[in-house]
GROMACS .gro file of C-alpha atoms in nm:
model
  374
    1MET     CA    1  10.711   8.915  13.383
    2ASP     CA    2  10.634   8.564  13.255
    3LYS     CA    3  10.628   8.470  12.886
    4ARG     CA    4  10.253   8.434  12.870
    5LYS     CA    5  10.200   8.792  12.996
    6ARG     CA    6  10.457   8.921  12.747
    7ALA     CA    7  10.268   8.745  12.467
    8ILE     CA    8   9.932   8.887  12.589
    9MET     CA    9  10.092   9.237  12.585
   10ALA     CA   10  10.186   9.170  12.222
   11VAL     CA   11   9.828   9.076  12.139
   12GLY     CA   12   9.717   9.390  12.319
   13SER     CA   13   9.942   9.596  12.091
   14VAL     CA   14   9.777   9.448  11.786
   15ILE     CA   15   9.433   9.535  11.925
   16LEU     CA   16   9.564   9.881  11.998
   17ILE     CA   17   9.666   9.939  11.639
   18LEU     CA   18   9.321   9.833  11.524
   19LEU     CA   19   9.174  10.070  11.789
   20VAL     CA   20   9.373  10.355  11.640
   21LEU     CA   21   9.238  10.261  11.296
   22PHE     CA   22   8.883  10.274  11.440
   23VAL     CA   23   8.942  10.624  11.565
   24VAL     CA   24   9.080  10.719  11.227
   25ARG     CA   25   8.757  10.588  11.078
   26LEU     CA   26   8.571  10.868  11.248
   27GLY     CA   27   8.741  11.109  11.017
   28ASN     CA   28   8.843  11.106  10.655
   29LEU     CA   29   9.175  10.939  10.714
   30TYR     CA   30   9.046  10.583  10.705
   31SER     CA   31   8.974  10.614  10.337
   32THR     CA   32   9.336  10.726  10.295
   33ILE     CA   33   9.494  10.428  10.469
   34ASN     CA   34   9.256  10.155  10.339
   35THR     CA   35   9.351  10.005  10.007
   36HIS     CA   36   9.032   9.811   9.944
   37SER     CA   37   8.776  10.009   9.746
   38GLU     CA   38   8.476   9.836   9.901
   39THR     CA   39   8.584   9.858  10.264
   40TRP     CA   40   8.280  10.049  10.378
   41SER     CA   41   8.029   9.801  10.232
   42ARG     CA   42   8.212   9.479  10.315
   43GLN     CA   43   8.086   9.268  10.604
   44ILE     CA   44   8.261   8.975  10.760
   45PRO     CA   45   8.057   8.649  10.759
   46LYS     CA   46   7.872   8.615  11.087
   47GLU     CA   47   7.963   8.248  11.113
   48LYS     CA   48   8.340   8.320  11.085
   49LYS     CA   49   8.504   8.309  11.426
   50ASP     CA   50   8.875   8.323  11.345
   51PHE     CA   51   9.074   8.575  11.145
   52THR     CA   52   9.434   8.608  11.032
   53ILE     CA   53   9.612   8.938  10.985
   54LEU     CA   54   9.960   8.988  10.844
   55MET     CA   55  10.144   9.274  11.011
   56MET     CA   56  10.435   9.425  10.815
   57GLY     CA   57  10.687   9.700  10.898
   58TYR     CA   58  10.902   9.873  10.642
   59GLY     CA   59  11.150  10.159  10.650
   60GLY     CA   60  10.967  10.411  10.436
   61ALA     CA   61  11.086  10.715  10.246
   62GLY     CA   62  11.443  10.817  10.310
   63HIS     CA   63  11.557  10.469  10.392
   64GLU     CA   64  11.747  10.225  10.167
   65GLY     CA   65  11.504   9.961  10.049
   66ALA     CA   66  11.214  10.179  10.149
   67TYR     CA   67  10.939   9.920  10.087
   68LEU     CA   68  11.127   9.607  10.198
   69THR     CA   69  10.919   9.460  10.479
   70ASP     CA   70  11.182   9.364  10.728
   71THR     CA   71  10.916   9.297  10.997
   72MET     CA   72  10.662   9.029  10.921
   73MET     CA   73  10.423   8.878  11.177
   74VAL     CA   74  10.114   8.664  11.123
   75PHE     CA   75   9.849   8.716  11.389
   76ARG     CA   76   9.564   8.467  11.403
   77VAL     CA   77   9.285   8.514  11.659
   78ASP     CA   78   8.992   8.282  11.736
   79PHE     CA   79   8.720   8.483  11.909
   80GLU     CA   80   8.520   8.171  11.999
   81LYS     CA   81   8.803   7.967  12.152
   82LYS     CA   82   8.971   8.279  12.299
   83THR     CA   83   9.307   8.181  12.155
   84ALA     CA   84   9.569   8.373  11.951
   85LEU     CA   85   9.872   8.265  11.756
   86MET     CA   86  10.162   8.492  11.653
   87VAL     CA   87  10.418   8.375  11.397
   88SER     CA   88  10.727   8.590  11.329
   89LEU     CA   89  10.897   8.530  10.988
   90PRO     CA   90  11.255   8.650  10.917
   91ARG     CA   91  11.304   8.862  10.615
   92ASP     CA   92  11.548   8.625  10.433
   93ILE     CA   93  11.299   8.343  10.382
   94TRP     CA   94  11.313   8.237  10.020
   95THR     CA   95  10.970   8.195   9.854
   96GLU     CA   96  10.822   8.133   9.510
   97ILE     CA   97  10.635   8.419   9.338
   98PRO     CA   98  10.335   8.355   9.106
   99THR     CA   99  10.401   8.457   8.746
  100GLU     CA  100  10.193   8.505   8.430
  101SER     CA  101  10.421   8.284   8.227
  102GLY     CA  102  10.432   8.006   8.488
  103ASP     CA  103  10.812   8.030   8.495
  104GLU     CA  104  10.975   7.969   8.830
  105PHE     CA  105  11.063   8.289   9.009
  106SER     CA  106  11.170   8.316   9.374
  107ARG     CA  107  11.271   8.606   9.597
  108LYS     CA  108  11.312   8.685   9.971
  109ILE     CA  109  10.978   8.745  10.147
  110ASN     CA  110  11.078   9.098  10.244
  111SER     CA  111  11.072   9.202   9.878
  112VAL     CA  112  10.731   9.063   9.793
  113TYR     CA  113  10.524   9.363   9.896
  114GLN     CA  114  10.719   9.607   9.683
  115MET     CA  115  10.672   9.387   9.376
  116GLY     CA  116  10.301   9.476   9.362
  117LEU     CA  117  10.375   9.841   9.441
  118PHE     CA  118  10.626   9.869   9.153
  119PRO     CA  119  10.501   9.618   8.895
  120LYS     CA  120  10.699   9.768   8.603
  121ASN     CA  121  11.009   9.616   8.763
  122TYR     CA  122  10.844   9.272   8.760
  123PRO     CA  123  10.668   9.239   8.422
  124ASP     CA  124  10.598   8.864   8.467
  125LEU     CA  125  10.419   8.915   8.795
  126LYS     CA  126  10.054   8.791   8.781
  127ARG     CA  127   9.827   9.074   8.675
  128GLU     CA  128   9.599   9.062   8.978
  129TYR     CA  129   9.889   9.158   9.206
  130LYS     CA  130   9.991   9.473   9.014
  131SER     CA  131   9.837   9.745   9.233
  132GLU     CA  132   9.849   9.875   9.590
  133GLN     CA  133   9.579   9.629   9.701
  134GLY     CA  134   9.737   9.371   9.472
  135ALA     CA  135  10.063   9.410   9.665
  136GLY     CA  136   9.881   9.324   9.984
  137ASP     CA  137   9.709   9.031   9.823
  138LEU     CA  138  10.034   8.900   9.684
  139VAL     CA  139  10.215   8.898  10.019
  140LYS     CA  140   9.905   8.744  10.190
  141LYS     CA  141   9.911   8.460   9.931
  142VAL     CA  142  10.287   8.402   9.969
  143ILE     CA  143  10.274   8.400  10.348
  144GLY     CA  144   9.964   8.179  10.348
  145ASP     CA  145  10.157   7.924  10.140
  146ILE     CA  146  10.424   7.918  10.413
  147VAL     CA  147  10.206   7.893  10.726
  148GLY     CA  148   9.948   7.664  10.564
  149PHE     CA  149   9.631   7.867  10.632
  150PRO     CA  150   9.479   8.167  10.448
  151VAL     CA  151   9.578   8.517  10.553
  152ASP     CA  152   9.260   8.726  10.554
  153TYR     CA  153   9.393   9.081  10.583
  154TYR     CA  154   9.715   9.281  10.603
  155LEU     CA  155   9.841   9.586  10.790
  156ALA     CA  156  10.153   9.764  10.657
  157ILE     CA  157  10.316  10.019  10.885
  158ASP     CA  158  10.587  10.260  10.787
  159PHE     CA  159  10.826  10.263  11.082
  160GLU     CA  160  10.912  10.622  11.003
  161GLY     CA  161  10.555  10.707  11.098
  162PHE     CA  162  10.599  10.517  11.424
  163LYS     CA  163  10.907  10.725  11.499
  164GLN     CA  164  10.699  11.042  11.468
  165ALA     CA  165  10.424  10.877  11.675
  166VAL     CA  166  10.668  10.788  11.957
  167ASP     CA  167  10.774  11.151  11.973
  168THR     CA  168  10.415  11.267  11.984
  169LEU     CA  169  10.372  11.035  12.283
  170ASP     CA  170  10.678  11.197  12.445
  171GLY     CA  171  10.877  10.875  12.411
  172VAL     CA  172  10.819  10.518  12.535
  173GLU     CA  173  10.958  10.298  12.812
  174ILE     CA  174  11.114   9.983  12.679
  175ALA     CA  175  11.245   9.697  12.903
  176VAL     CA  176  11.562   9.603  12.711
  177ALA     CA  177  11.609   9.232  12.770
  178ARG     CA  178  11.984   9.209  12.711
  179SER     CA  179  12.265   9.453  12.651
  180PHE     CA  180  12.402   9.473  12.296
  181THR     CA  181  12.628   9.681  12.071
  182ASP     CA  182  12.585   9.710  11.695
  183ASN     CA  183  12.887   9.857  11.516
  184LEU     CA  184  12.721   9.835  11.173
  185TYR     CA  185  12.405  10.036  11.198
  186PRO     CA  186  12.362  10.219  10.862
  187VAL     CA  187  12.337  10.596  10.869
  188ASP     CA  188  12.041  10.716  10.662
  189GLY     CA  189  12.145  10.918  10.357
  190LYS     CA  190  12.504  10.791  10.371
  191GLU     CA  191  12.455  10.477  10.160
  192GLU     CA  192  12.666  10.609   9.867
  193ASP     CA  193  12.901  10.834  10.070
  194LEU     CA  194  13.265  10.786   9.971
  195CYS     CA  195  13.377  10.904  10.317
  196GLY     CA  196  13.631  11.161  10.189
  197THR     CA  197  13.768  10.967   9.900
  198SER     CA  198  13.762  11.161   9.575
  199PRO     CA  199  13.533  11.015   9.308
  200ASP     CA  200  13.821  11.074   9.066
  201ASP     CA  201  14.062  10.854   9.258
  202LEU     CA  202  13.962  10.534   9.075
  203GLU     CA  203  14.257  10.332   9.193
  204LYS     CA  204  14.173  10.407   9.559
  205LEU     CA  205  13.810  10.341   9.505
  206ASP     CA  206  13.884  10.001   9.350
  207GLU     CA  207  14.074   9.911   9.665
  208LEU     CA  208  13.797  10.028   9.889
  209PHE     CA  209  13.525   9.845   9.702
  210ALA     CA  210  13.733   9.528   9.724
  211VAL     CA  211  13.756   9.569  10.100
  212ALA     CA  212  13.385   9.658  10.120
  213THR     CA  213  13.287   9.313   9.994
  214GLU     CA  214  13.391   9.162  10.323
  215SER     CA  215  13.421   9.457  10.560
  216PRO     CA  216  13.219   9.757  10.443
  217GLU     CA  217  13.269   9.937  10.774
  218LEU     CA  218  13.643   9.943  10.715
  219ALA     CA  219  13.615  10.072  10.358
  220PHE     CA  220  13.348  10.334  10.427
  221PRO     CA  221  13.325  10.395  10.803
  222CYS     CA  222  13.110  10.713  10.769
  223ARG     CA  223  12.825  10.500  10.642
  224TYR     CA  224  12.780  10.334  10.979
  225GLU     CA  225  12.735  10.430  11.344
  226THR     CA  226  12.769  10.235  11.664
  227LEU     CA  227  12.460  10.168  11.877
  228SER     CA  228  12.469  10.047  12.237
  229PHE     CA  229  12.177   9.954  12.455
  230SER     CA  230  12.202   9.844  12.818
  231SER     CA  231  11.962   9.591  12.969
  232GLY     CA  232  11.683   9.728  13.184
  233GLU     CA  233  11.412   9.991  13.151
  234GLN     CA  234  11.499  10.271  12.912
  235HIS     CA  235  11.317  10.581  12.793
  236MET     CA  236  11.347  10.617  12.417
  237ASP     CA  237  11.247  10.891  12.178
  238GLY     CA  238  11.132  10.805  11.827
  239ALA     CA  239  11.472  10.798  11.662
  240THR     CA  240  11.621  10.580  11.936
  241ALA     CA  241  11.327  10.340  11.939
  242LEU     CA  242  11.346  10.302  11.563
  243LYS     CA  243  11.715  10.214  11.586
  244TYR     CA  244  11.638   9.967  11.864
  245VAL     CA  245  11.388   9.780  11.650
  246ARG     CA  246  11.588   9.783  11.329
  247SER     CA  247  11.935   9.692  11.455
  248ARG     CA  248  12.050   9.350  11.335
  249HIS     CA  249  12.428   9.326  11.359
  250ALA     CA  250  12.500   9.302  11.729
  251PRO     CA  251  12.688   8.983  11.826
  252GLU     CA  252  12.487   8.964  12.150
  253ASP     CA  253  12.134   9.011  12.007
  254GLY     CA  254  12.167   9.045  11.632
  255GLY     CA  255  12.014   8.896  11.320
  256ASP     CA  256  11.650   8.885  11.226
  257PHE     CA  257  11.562   8.654  11.519
  258GLY     CA  258  11.678   8.895  11.792
  259ARG     CA  259  11.524   9.185  11.604
  260ALA     CA  260  11.184   9.004  11.589
  261HIS     CA  261  11.179   8.988  11.974
  262ARG     CA  262  11.278   9.350  12.010
  263GLN     CA  263  11.000   9.458  11.773
  264GLN     CA  264  10.752   9.274  11.998
  265LEU     CA  265  10.885   9.468  12.296
  266PHE     CA  266  10.851   9.798  12.105
  267LEU     CA  267  10.487   9.730  12.010
  268SER     CA  268  10.412   9.648  12.374
  269ALA     CA  269  10.574   9.971  12.485
  270ILE     CA  270  10.358  10.169  12.238
  271LYS     CA  271  10.051   9.994  12.375
  272ASP     CA  272  10.140  10.072  12.734
  273LYS     CA  273  10.202  10.441  12.655
  274VAL     CA  274   9.880  10.480  12.457
  275LEU     CA  275   9.672  10.329  12.741
  276SER     CA  276   9.842  10.540  13.007
  277VAL     CA  277   9.674  10.840  13.174
  278GLY     CA  278   9.706  11.161  12.971
  279PHE     CA  279   9.702  11.005  12.627
  280ILE     CA  280   9.368  11.134  12.513
  281PRO     CA  281   9.487  11.491  12.425
  282LYS     CA  282   9.746  11.329  12.193
  283VAL     CA  283   9.502  11.116  11.997
  284ILE     CA  284   9.455  11.357  11.707
  285PRO     CA  285   9.831  11.437  11.668
  286LEU     CA  286   9.908  11.068  11.678
  287ILE     CA  287   9.654  10.992  11.405
  288ASN     CA  288   9.796  11.272  11.194
  289ASP     CA  289  10.144  11.115  11.238
  290LEU     CA  290  10.015  10.782  11.104
  291GLU     CA  291   9.838  10.920  10.799
  292GLY     CA  292  10.029  10.806  10.496
  293ASN     CA  293  10.228  10.559  10.705
  294VAL     CA  294   9.965  10.286  10.740
  295LYS     CA  295   9.802  10.077  10.471
  296THR     CA  296   9.546   9.802  10.533
  297ASP     CA  297   9.249   9.618  10.389
  298ILE     CA  298   9.093   9.534  10.729
  299PRO     CA  299   8.714   9.597  10.710
  300ILE     CA  300   8.534   9.816  10.958
  301ASP     CA  301   8.326   9.515  11.081
  302LEU     CA  302   8.644   9.342  11.198
  303VAL     CA  303   8.779   9.653  11.364
  304ASN     CA  304   8.460   9.680  11.562
  305LYS     CA  305   8.486   9.313  11.658
  306PHE     CA  306   8.839   9.371  11.790
  307LEU     CA  307   8.717   9.672  11.989
  308LYS     CA  308   8.453   9.455  12.161
  309GLU     CA  309   8.721   9.198  12.248
  310ALA     CA  310   8.978   9.447  12.371
  311PRO     CA  311   8.861   9.446  12.737
  312LYS     CA  312   8.880   9.064  12.735
  313SER     CA  313   9.234   9.035  12.593
  314ASP     CA  314   9.374   8.898  12.924
  315ARG     CA  315   9.148   8.592  12.883
  316TYR     CA  316   9.315   8.476  12.564
  317GLY     CA  317   9.559   8.191  12.554
  318VAL     CA  318   9.847   8.306  12.336
  319THR     CA  319  10.113   8.106  12.153
  320GLN     CA  320  10.412   8.277  11.989
  321VAL     CA  321  10.630   8.107  11.731
  322VAL     CA  322  10.949   8.266  11.594
  323LEU     CA  323  11.086   8.086  11.291
  324THR     CA  324  11.469   8.040  11.334
  325THR     CA  325  11.747   7.803  11.238
  326ASP     CA  326  11.686   7.636  11.577
  327ASN     CA  327  11.345   7.501  11.464
  328TYR     CA  328  11.228   7.519  11.100
  329LEU     CA  329  11.493   7.698  10.894
  330ARG     CA  330  11.840   7.644  10.762
  331ASP     CA  331  12.094   7.869  10.599
  332ALA     CA  332  12.135   7.850  10.220
  333TYR     CA  333  12.237   8.049   9.917
  334SER     CA  334  12.038   8.127   9.605
  335ASP     CA  335  12.169   8.069   9.254
  336ASP     CA  336  12.277   8.438   9.244
  337LYS     CA  337  12.467   8.392   9.572
  338GLN     CA  338  12.223   8.574   9.802
  339TYR     CA  339  12.210   8.449  10.163
  340ILE     CA  340  11.863   8.299  10.216
  341LEU     CA  341  11.667   8.088  10.463
  342ILE     CA  342  11.479   7.779  10.349
  343PRO     CA  343  11.291   7.502  10.537
  344LYS     CA  344  11.504   7.230  10.692
  345SER     CA  345  11.307   6.983  10.479
  346GLY     CA  346  11.414   7.157  10.151
  347GLU     CA  347  11.321   7.461   9.949
  348GLY     CA  348  10.947   7.524   9.950
  349ILE     CA  349  10.866   7.226  10.175
  350TRP     CA  350  10.680   7.372  10.473
  351THR     CA  351  10.501   7.053  10.580
  352LYS     CA  352  10.652   7.032  10.929
  353LEU     CA  353  10.579   7.395  11.015
  354GLN     CA  354  10.227   7.375  10.876
  355LYS     CA  355  10.146   7.057  11.070
  356ASP     CA  356  10.276   7.203  11.398
  357LEU     CA  357  10.083   7.526  11.347
  358GLN     CA  358   9.761   7.332  11.277
  359ASN     CA  359   9.818   7.131  11.594
  360ILE     CA  360   9.856   7.452  11.794
  361ILE     CA  361   9.542   7.591  11.639
  362ALA     CA  362   9.357   7.271  11.732
  363GLY     CA  363   9.502   7.282  12.088
  364LEU     CA  364   9.685   6.952  12.039
  365SER     CA  365  10.043   7.053  12.112
  366PRO     CA  366  10.255   7.320  12.278
  367THR     CA  367  10.462   7.577  12.092
  368PRO     CA  368  10.706   7.379  11.864
  369SER     CA  369  11.043   7.468  12.021
  370PRO     CA  370  11.070   7.836  11.928
  371LYS     CA  371  11.356   8.052  12.037
  372PRO     CA  372  11.271   8.157  12.394
  373LEU     CA  373  11.141   8.502  12.461
  374PRO     CA  374  11.396   8.722  12.638
   0.00000   0.00000   0.00000
């Protein structure tokens, strides 16, 4: 399958998610997942032809860093030009956060959403961002500052909910692009496990914690499991699919960049399964699975607009950009020694990326040397 068709499938998956939200609207669940109090009365301007949605995925309850958004994709669609742009952003991008005092404060982009959800932990955060909708507004503002154009709406998905949804669909078929083995996949609930060492054996624990700084899997092996995926078509249940999209330590296909591509494949697989024959009886169970696992401020008007465009999705020209160290990013370390990613031009300087994205939107240039799709 060529790259353009893969990208169109990814766009179809986004439309699918909005379609599910539309179905949810028919019941009481839409009011549960929507974080904007005026959703029902809001109308999108008739003259507006393009919209930008930030899609985020996070681990959810029971996972370490439950509200860290380790999946972040900007989806911009122009209904008039029949074009779409998808920009994947790795979680370690370092970004400035707006504060009440005006003091400089920066964090990784994957932690921005949780700041608004838990404002007591960030007392200097600007007041307008200290709420559930404020959390969405904050991350939209921060991502907009990176890509250089406003982000209109957000869609936050708890991947735990997607695990349940996959099982409701009796699993999904995923075309694994390349084989990989991850020896450092964290086992849920084992984050603090001492792996048989007595908590009273302080001398032994000191030795293990020293080893864990460089090789945590050697110090506390019970905290990790080994994952292996072979290339080719594979049937995955919810738990397996979730591991597939979250794995990031495989030498062959690791890091945030490889994970971004796998998450695209996962969304496409969900889309294919939902549109397959026999899905209709599973609609209600699927919606029930997603309740409490999806948050959004997308208005009903825009959902309806996407529905009308869904049959025409194959007519859209799609460009996908994955930010990597091969194009716009470089490795760096923060003052407190965290590994971070910053623009090649320097911290906070996104001019090159923004110019290239504007050229793509205007139809003036091809995709600016992204990492190839698998």
